[in-house]
Short mmCIF file of C-alpha atoms and ligand atoms in Angstrom, two decimals:
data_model
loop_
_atom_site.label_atom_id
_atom_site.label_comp_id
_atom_site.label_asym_id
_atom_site.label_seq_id
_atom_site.Cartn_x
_atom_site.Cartn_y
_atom_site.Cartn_z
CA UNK L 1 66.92 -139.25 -70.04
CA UNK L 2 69.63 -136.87 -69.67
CA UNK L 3 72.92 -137.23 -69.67
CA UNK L 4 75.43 -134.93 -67.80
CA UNK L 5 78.36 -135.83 -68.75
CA UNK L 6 79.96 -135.18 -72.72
CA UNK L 7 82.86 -134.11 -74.24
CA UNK L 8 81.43 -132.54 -77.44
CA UNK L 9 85.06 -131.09 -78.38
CA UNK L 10 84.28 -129.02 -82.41
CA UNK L 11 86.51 -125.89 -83.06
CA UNK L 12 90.32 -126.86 -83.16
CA UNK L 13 89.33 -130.84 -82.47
CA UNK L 14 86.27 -131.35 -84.95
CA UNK L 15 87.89 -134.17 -86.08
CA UNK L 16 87.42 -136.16 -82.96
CA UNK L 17 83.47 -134.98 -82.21
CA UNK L 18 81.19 -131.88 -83.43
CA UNK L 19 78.49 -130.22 -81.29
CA UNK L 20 76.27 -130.98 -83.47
CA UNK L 21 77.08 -134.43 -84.49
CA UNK L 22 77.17 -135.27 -80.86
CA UNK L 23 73.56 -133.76 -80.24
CA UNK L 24 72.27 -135.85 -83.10
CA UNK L 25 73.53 -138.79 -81.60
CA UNK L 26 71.71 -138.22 -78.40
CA UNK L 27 68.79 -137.06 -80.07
CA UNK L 28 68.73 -140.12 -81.74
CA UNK L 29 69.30 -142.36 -78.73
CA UNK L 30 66.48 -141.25 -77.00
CA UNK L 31 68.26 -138.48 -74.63
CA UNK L 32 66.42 -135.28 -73.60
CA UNK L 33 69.65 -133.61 -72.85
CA UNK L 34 72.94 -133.77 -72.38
CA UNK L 35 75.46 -131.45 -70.34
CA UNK L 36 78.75 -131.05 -72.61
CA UNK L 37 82.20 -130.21 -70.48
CA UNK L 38 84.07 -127.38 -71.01
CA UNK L 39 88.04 -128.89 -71.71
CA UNK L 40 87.42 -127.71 -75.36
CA UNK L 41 90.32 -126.31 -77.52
CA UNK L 42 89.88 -123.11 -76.73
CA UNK L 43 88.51 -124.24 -73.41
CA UNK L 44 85.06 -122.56 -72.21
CA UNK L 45 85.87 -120.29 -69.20
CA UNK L 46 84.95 -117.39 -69.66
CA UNK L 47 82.22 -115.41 -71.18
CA UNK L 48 83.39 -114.67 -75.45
CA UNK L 49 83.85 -118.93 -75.36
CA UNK L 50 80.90 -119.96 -73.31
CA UNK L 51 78.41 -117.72 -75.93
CA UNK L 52 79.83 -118.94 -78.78
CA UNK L 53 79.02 -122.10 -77.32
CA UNK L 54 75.86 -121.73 -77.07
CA UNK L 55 74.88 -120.36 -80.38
CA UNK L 56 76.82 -123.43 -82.01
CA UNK L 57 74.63 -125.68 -80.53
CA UNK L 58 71.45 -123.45 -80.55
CA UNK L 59 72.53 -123.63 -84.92
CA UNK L 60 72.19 -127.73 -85.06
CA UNK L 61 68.50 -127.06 -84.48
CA UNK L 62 68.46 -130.32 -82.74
CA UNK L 63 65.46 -130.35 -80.37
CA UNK L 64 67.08 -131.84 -77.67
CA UNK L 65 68.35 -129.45 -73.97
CA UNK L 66 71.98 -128.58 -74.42
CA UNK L 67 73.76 -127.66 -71.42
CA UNK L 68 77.02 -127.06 -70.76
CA UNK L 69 79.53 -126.35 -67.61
CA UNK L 70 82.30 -123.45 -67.32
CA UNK L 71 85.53 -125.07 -66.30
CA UNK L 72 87.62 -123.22 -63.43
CA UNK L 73 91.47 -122.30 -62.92
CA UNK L 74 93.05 -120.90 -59.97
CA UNK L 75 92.12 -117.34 -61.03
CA UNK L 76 90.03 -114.99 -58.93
CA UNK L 77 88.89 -113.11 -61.88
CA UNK L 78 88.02 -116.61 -63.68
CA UNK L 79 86.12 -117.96 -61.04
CA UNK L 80 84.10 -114.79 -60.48
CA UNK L 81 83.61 -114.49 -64.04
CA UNK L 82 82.16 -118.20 -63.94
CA UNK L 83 79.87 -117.47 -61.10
CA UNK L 84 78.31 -114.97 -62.87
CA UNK L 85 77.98 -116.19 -65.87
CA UNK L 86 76.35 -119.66 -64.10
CA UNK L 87 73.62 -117.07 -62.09
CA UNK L 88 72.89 -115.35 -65.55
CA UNK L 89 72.28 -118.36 -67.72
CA UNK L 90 71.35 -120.85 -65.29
CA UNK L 91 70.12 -123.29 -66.43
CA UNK L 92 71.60 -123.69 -70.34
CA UNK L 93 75.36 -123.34 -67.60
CA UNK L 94 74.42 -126.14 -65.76
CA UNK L 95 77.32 -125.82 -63.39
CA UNK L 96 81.18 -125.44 -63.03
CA UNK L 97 84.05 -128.28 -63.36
CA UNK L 98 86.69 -129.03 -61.46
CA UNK L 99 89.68 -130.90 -62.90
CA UNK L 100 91.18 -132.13 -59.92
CA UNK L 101 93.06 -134.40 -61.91
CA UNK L 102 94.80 -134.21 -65.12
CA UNK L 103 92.93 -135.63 -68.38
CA UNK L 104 92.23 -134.63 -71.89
CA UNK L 105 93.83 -130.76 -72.61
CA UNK L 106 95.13 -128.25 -70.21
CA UNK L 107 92.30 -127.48 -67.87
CA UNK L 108 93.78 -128.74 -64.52
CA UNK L 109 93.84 -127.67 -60.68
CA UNK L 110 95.82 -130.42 -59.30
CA UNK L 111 97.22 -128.61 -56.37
CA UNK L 112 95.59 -129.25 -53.04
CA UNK L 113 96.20 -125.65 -52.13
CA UNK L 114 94.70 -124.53 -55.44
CA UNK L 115 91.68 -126.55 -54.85
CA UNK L 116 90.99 -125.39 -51.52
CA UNK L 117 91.39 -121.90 -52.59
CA UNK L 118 88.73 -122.51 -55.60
CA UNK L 119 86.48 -123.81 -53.05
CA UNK L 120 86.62 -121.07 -50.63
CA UNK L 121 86.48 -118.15 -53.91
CA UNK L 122 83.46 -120.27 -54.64
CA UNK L 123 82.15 -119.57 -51.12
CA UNK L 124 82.79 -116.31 -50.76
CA UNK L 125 80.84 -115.51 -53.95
CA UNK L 126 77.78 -117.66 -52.48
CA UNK L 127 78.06 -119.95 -55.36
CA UNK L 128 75.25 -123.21 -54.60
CA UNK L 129 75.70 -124.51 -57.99
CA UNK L 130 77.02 -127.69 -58.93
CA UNK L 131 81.08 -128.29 -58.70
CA UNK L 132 81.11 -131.69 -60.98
CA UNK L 133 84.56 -132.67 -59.67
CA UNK L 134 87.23 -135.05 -62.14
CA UNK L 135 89.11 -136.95 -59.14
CA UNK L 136 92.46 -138.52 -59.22
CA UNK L 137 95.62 -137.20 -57.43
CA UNK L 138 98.50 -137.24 -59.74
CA UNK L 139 100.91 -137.48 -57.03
CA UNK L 140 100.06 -140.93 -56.86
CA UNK L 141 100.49 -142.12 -60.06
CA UNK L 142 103.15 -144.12 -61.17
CA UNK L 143 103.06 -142.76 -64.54
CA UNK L 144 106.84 -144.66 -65.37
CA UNK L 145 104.64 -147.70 -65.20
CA UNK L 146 103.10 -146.61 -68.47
CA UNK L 147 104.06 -148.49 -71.55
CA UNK L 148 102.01 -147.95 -75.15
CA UNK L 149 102.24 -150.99 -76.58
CA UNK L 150 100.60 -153.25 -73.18
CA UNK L 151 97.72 -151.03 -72.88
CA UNK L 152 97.04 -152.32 -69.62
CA UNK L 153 99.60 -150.73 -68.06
CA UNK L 154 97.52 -147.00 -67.99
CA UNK L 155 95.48 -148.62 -65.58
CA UNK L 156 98.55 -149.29 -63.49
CA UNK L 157 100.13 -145.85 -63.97
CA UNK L 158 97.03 -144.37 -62.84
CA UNK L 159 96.17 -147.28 -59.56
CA UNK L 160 92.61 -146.78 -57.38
CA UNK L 161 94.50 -145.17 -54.60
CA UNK L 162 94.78 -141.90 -56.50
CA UNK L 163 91.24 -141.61 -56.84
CA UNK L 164 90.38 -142.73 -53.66
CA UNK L 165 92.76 -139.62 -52.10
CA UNK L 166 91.40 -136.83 -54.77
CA UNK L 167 87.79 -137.64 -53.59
CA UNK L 168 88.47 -137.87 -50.04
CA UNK L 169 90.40 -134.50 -50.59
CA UNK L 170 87.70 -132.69 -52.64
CA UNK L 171 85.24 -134.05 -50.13
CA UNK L 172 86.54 -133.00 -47.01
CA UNK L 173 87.20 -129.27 -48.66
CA UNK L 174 83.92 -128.80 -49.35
CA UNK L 175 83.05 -129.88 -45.73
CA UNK L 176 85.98 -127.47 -44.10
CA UNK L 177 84.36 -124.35 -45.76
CA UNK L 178 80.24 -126.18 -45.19
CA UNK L 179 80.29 -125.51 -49.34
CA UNK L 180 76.85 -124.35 -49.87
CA UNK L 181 77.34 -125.82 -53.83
CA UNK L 182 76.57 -129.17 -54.61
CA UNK L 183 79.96 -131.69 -55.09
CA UNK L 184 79.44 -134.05 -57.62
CA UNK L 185 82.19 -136.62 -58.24
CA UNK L 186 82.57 -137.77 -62.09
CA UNK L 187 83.03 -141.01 -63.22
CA UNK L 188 83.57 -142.85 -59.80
CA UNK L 189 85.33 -146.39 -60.47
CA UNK L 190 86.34 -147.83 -57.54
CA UNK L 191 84.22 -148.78 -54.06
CA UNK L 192 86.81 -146.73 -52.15
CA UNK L 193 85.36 -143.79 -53.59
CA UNK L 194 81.74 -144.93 -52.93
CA UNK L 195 82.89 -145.09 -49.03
CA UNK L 196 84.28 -142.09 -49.05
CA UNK L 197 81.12 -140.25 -50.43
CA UNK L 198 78.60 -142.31 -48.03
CA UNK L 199 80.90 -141.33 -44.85
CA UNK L 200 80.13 -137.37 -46.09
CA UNK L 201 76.31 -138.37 -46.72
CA UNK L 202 76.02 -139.54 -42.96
CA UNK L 203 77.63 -136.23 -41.54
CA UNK L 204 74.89 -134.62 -43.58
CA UNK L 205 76.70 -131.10 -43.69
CA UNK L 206 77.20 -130.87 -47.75
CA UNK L 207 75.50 -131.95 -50.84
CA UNK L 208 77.36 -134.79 -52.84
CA UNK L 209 76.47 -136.87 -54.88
CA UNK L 210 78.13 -139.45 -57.92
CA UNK L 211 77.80 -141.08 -60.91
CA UNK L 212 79.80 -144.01 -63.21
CA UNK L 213 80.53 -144.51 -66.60
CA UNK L 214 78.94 -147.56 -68.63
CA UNK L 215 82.39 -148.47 -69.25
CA UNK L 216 83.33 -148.46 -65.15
CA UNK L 217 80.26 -150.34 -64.95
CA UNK L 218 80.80 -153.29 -67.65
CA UNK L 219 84.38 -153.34 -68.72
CA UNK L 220 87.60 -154.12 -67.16
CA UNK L 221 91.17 -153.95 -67.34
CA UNK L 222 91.90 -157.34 -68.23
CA UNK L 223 90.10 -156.34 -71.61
CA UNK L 224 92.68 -154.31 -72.80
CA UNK L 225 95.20 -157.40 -73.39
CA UNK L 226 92.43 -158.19 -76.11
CA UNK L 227 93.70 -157.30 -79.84
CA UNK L 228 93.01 -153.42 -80.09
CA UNK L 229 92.57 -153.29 -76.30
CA UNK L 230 94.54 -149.73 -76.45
CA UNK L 231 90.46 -148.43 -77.50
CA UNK L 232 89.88 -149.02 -73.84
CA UNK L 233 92.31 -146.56 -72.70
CA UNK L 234 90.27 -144.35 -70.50
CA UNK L 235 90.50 -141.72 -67.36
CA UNK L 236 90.50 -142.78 -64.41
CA UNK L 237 90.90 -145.96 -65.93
CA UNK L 238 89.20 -149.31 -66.57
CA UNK L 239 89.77 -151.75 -62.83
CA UNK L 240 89.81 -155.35 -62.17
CA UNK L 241 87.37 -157.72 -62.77
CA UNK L 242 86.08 -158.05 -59.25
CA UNK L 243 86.17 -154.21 -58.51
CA UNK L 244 83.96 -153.62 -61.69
CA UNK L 245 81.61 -156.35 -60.90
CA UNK L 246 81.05 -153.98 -57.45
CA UNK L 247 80.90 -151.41 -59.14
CA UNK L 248 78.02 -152.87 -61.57
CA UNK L 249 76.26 -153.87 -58.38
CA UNK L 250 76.73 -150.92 -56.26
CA UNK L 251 74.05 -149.58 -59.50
CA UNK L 252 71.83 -151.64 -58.53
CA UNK L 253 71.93 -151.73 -54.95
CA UNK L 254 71.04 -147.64 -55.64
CA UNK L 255 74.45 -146.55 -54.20
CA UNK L 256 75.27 -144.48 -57.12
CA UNK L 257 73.28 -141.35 -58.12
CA UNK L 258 73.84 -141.15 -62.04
CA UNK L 259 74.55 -143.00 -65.01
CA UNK L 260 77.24 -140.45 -66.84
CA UNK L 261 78.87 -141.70 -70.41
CA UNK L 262 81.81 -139.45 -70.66
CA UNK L 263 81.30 -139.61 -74.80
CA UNK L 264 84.71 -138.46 -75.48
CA UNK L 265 85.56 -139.72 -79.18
CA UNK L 266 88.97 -139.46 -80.42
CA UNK L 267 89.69 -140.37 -84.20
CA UNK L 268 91.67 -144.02 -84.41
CA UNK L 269 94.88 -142.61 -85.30
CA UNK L 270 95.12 -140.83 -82.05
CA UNK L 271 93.85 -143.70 -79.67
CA UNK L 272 96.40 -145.69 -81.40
CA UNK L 273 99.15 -143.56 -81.59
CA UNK L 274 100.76 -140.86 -79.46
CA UNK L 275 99.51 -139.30 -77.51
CA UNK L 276 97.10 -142.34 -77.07
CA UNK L 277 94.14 -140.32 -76.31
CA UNK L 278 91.94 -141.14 -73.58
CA UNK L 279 88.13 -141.35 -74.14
CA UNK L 280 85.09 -143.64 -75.35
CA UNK L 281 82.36 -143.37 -77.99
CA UNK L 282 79.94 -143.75 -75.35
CA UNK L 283 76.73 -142.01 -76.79
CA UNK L 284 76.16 -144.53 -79.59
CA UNK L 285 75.20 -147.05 -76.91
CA UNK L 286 72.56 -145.58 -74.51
CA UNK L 287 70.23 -148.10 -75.33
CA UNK L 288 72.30 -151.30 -75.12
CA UNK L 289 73.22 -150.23 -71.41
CA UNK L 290 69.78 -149.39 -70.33
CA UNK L 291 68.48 -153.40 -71.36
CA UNK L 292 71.70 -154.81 -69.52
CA UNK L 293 70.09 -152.63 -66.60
CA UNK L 294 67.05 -154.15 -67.66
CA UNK L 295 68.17 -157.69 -67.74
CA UNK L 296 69.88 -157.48 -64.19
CA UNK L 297 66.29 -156.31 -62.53
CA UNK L 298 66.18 -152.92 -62.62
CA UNK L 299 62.73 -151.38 -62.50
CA UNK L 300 61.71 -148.84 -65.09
CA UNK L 301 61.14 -146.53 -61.83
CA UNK L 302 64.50 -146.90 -60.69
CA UNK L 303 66.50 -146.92 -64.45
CA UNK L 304 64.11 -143.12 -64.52
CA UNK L 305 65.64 -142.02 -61.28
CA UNK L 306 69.36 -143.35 -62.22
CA UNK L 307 69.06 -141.79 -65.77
CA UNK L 308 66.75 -138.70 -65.24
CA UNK L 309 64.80 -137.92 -62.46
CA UNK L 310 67.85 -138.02 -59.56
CA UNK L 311 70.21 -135.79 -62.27
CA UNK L 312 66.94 -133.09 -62.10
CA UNK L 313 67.19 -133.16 -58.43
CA UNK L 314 70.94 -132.34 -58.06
CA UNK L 315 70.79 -129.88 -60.65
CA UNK L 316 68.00 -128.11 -59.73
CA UNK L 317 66.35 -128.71 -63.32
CA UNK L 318 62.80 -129.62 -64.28
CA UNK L 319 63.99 -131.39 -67.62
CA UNK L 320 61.03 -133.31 -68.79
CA UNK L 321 61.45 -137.11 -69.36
CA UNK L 322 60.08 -138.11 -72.51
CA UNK L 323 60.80 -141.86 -72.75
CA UNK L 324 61.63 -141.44 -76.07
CA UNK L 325 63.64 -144.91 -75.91
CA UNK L 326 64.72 -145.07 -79.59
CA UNK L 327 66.95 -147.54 -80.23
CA UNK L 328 69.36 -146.25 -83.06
CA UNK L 329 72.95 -147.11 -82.53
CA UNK L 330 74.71 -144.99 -85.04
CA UNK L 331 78.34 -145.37 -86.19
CA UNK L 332 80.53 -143.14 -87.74
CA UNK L 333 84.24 -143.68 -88.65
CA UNK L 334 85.87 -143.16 -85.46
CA UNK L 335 83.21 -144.78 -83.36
CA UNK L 336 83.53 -148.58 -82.23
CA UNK L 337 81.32 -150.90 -79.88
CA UNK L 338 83.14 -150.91 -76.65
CA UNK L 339 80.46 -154.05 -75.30
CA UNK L 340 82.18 -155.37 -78.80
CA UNK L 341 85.11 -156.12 -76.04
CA UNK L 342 82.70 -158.39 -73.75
CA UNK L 343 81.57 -160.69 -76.39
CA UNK L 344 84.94 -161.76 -78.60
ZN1 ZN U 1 84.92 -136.51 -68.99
#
């Protein structure tokens, strides 16, 4: 199983996840590898960060593929520098992200400009990598809608439209230039977005592809009213009941390429305090999802493809599966069961 899509954090924000910790965790879940993003503090963009990277996690000694992406800005010299470094150490730099919307630190392109000119850099330097793509269009947030202490109110601040416009943006980019890359949207939560990426598949002119979150997949907004419910503050953020149950379907019904988990752990004093951090202790519960996938008829031939074999084929990997399907579920401090929220 591999899982391409972590937020490992260490250096300046150890406190909320280490590189090693985190590998340990997947190691222990049964993962083969995982594929850590690069909105790190300092963030990995360039060479001197992306090497230091690498021999942190080469020191855990934990047996398990790490992989990581190079995040890009709107500057030449950056993106050139990432291309580079991508055909050089392909495949430990599994690919480049995109923040076309704004969450956790400073690595953003939210500009439509900007991200068409990324896009065409790319092209010009024959990049045929992956772009893995964070969508939501800020403009379209109605961030005054935000209030701390109802929790539910992110998910209003930040409403389906916005991701819904970012995808269809990135999408039709990418089809403008005929991106040679591969466009993979993160996190989708909403069936807009599904729509959006099945009207690109038919035109058959680009390479796109998307995964969801288990937390897309099981929880919803109406959680968050629950005592602690602020834990459930995520990006793009937790839906309504009846788009998530689409959502959870749409998995089976084999409309959605991966299963991502977005592990991004903050410590409890900064989910419940300003500035309210964003992000789930996903890793911890690998196994749990893969039963409720299980339980709702899902072959171990398709639960492969969704969790392995299909993230091989967009990243152009040959990452063995193992199967190791260990069952730990590990806690630390400033971890907490987000299924916890389904049951009480
Ligand atoms: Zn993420």
């Amino acid at each position: 199983m591999i899982d391409p899509h972590v937020h490992l954090r260490d250096w300046q924000q150890a406190n909320k996840e280490t590189v090693c910790h985190g590998l340990k965790i997947a190691d222990e879940v049964g993962l083969d590898a995982v594929f850590e993003m690069p909105n790190t503090d300092p963030l990995i963009i360039d060479k001197n960060t992306v090497m230091k990277r690498i021999k942190l996690a080469d020191s855990c000694n934990i047996n398990i593929f790490h992989g990581l992406y190079i995040g890009l800005t709107i500057h030449k010299e950056q993106i050139t520098e990432a291309v580079k470094l991508h055909k050089k150490l392909f495949p430990r730099v599994v690919g480049l992200k995109l923040y076309a919307g704004p969450s956790t630190g400073s690595l953003v392109v939210k500009d439509h400009g900007h991200q068409k000119f990324v896009f065409r850099t790319l092209k010009k330097l024959n990049y045929n990598g992956v772009v893995a793509v964070h969508c939501e269009n800020e403009t379209l947030f109605e961030s005054d809608k935000w209030i701390p202490h109802i929790p539910i109110t992110h998910s209003e601040a930040r409403p389906p439209a916005a991701e819904i416009s970012s995808v269809k943006n990135i999408l039709k980019i990418a089809q403008d230039i005929k991106f040679d890359g591969s466009v993979h949207i993160c996190h989708i939560s909403v069936p807009g977005s599904v729509t959006e990426i099945e009207k690109v598949r038919e035109q058959d002119q680009i390479k796109v592809s998307c995964g969801i979150t288990f937390h897309h997949a099981l929880l919803y907004k109406q959680l968050m009213k629950k005592t602690n419910g602020i834990f459930l503050k995520v990006n793009p953020p937790l839906r309504d009941l009846e788009i998530q149950k689409k959502m959870f379907q749409m998995i089976l019904d084999k409309k959605i390429d991966v299963i991502e988990t977005d592990h991004a752990p903050h410590q409890l004093v900064d989910k419940l305090r300003e500035p309210y951090s964003s992000g789930i202790s996903a890793l911890p519960f690998y196994p749990k999802f893969i039963q409720i996938l299980k339980e709702n008829g899902m072959s171990d031939n398709e639960i492969d493809d969704l969790t392995h074999n299909n993230i091989n084929k967009i990243f152009n990997m040959n990452i063995q599966n193992t199967h190791k399907n260990r069952s730990v579920i590990s806690k630390n401090e400033y971890e907490y069961d987000p299924f916890d929220f389904l049951n009480n």
